[in-house]
């Protein structure tokens, strides 16, 4: 059975007043929250729990009790412990540690790929009233280089599929690499080339928003500037 988690939407209301934002969650999250509530209750029964704590506030590691605040330091420490739990390493034996900006890049990827699908779930979960606000929220927190690399990634995949609507871009790639079969071009060569074209404004990829009587939609439009 699925459930809902209700946030106080930071992008709504006025002053300290926030609109509740219900978001659907799967059963596994419902079970996790139920265990957290029981854990807090058991700790409180033992007299080791402070008031005004967050549901996600972690326990102290060197003493009994639960931390009262759940700020960025505690958040990053929890991410580190999660990464250490799974212990994913690269070829040099280094452990992958995630940070918030990496999740922001993920949202950027979802948005540009969503131009060819449905972004309604992401829009609702992040608490935005429309796609335009969602786009500005995502891009305002991500560097231009990151956005360009995501665009290059998306365009590389689309052109490799042979989408005829991207024929002008395909011809530009053919001129550079000397082949009309884009599939044979190594991705390690194609993506940097597309990134270069984007950085030089020779190709632009941006969302175009439109409104109808019932809803809002957007489409990712790519334009090629001929030399």
CSV table of C-alpha atoms in Angstrom, one decimal, residues 39-40 42-44 46-51 53 57-69:
chain,number,residue,atom,x,y,z
A,39,UNK,CA,12.5,4.1,16.9
A,40,UNK,CA,11.9,7.7,18.1
A,42,UNK,CA,11.4,3.8,22.0
A,43,UNK,CA,14.2,6.3,22.5
A,44,UNK,CA,11.8,8.8,24.0
A,46,UNK,CA,14.1,5.6,27.6
A,47,UNK,CA,14.4,9.3,28.2
A,48,UNK,CA,17.1,10.0,25.5
A,49,UNK,CA,15.1,12.1,23.1
A,50,UNK,CA,14.9,15.8,22.7
A,51,UNK,CA,11.8,17.8,21.7
A,53,UNK,CA,13.2,16.8,16.5
A,57,UNK,CA,17.1,13.4,12.6
A,58,UNK,CA,19.7,10.7,13.1
A,59,UNK,CA,21.0,9.4,16.5
A,60,UNK,CA,24.2,10.5,18.0
A,61,UNK,CA,27.2,8.2,17.2
A,62,UNK,CA,29.1,8.7,20.5
A,63,UNK,CA,26.3,9.2,23.0
A,64,UNK,CA,22.7,8.3,23.5
A,65,UNK,CA,19.9,10.4,22.0
A,66,UNK,CA,18.7,11.9,18.7
A,67,UNK,CA,20.1,15.1,17.2
A,68,UNK,CA,17.6,18.0,17.3
A,69,UNK,CA,18.6,19.7,14.1
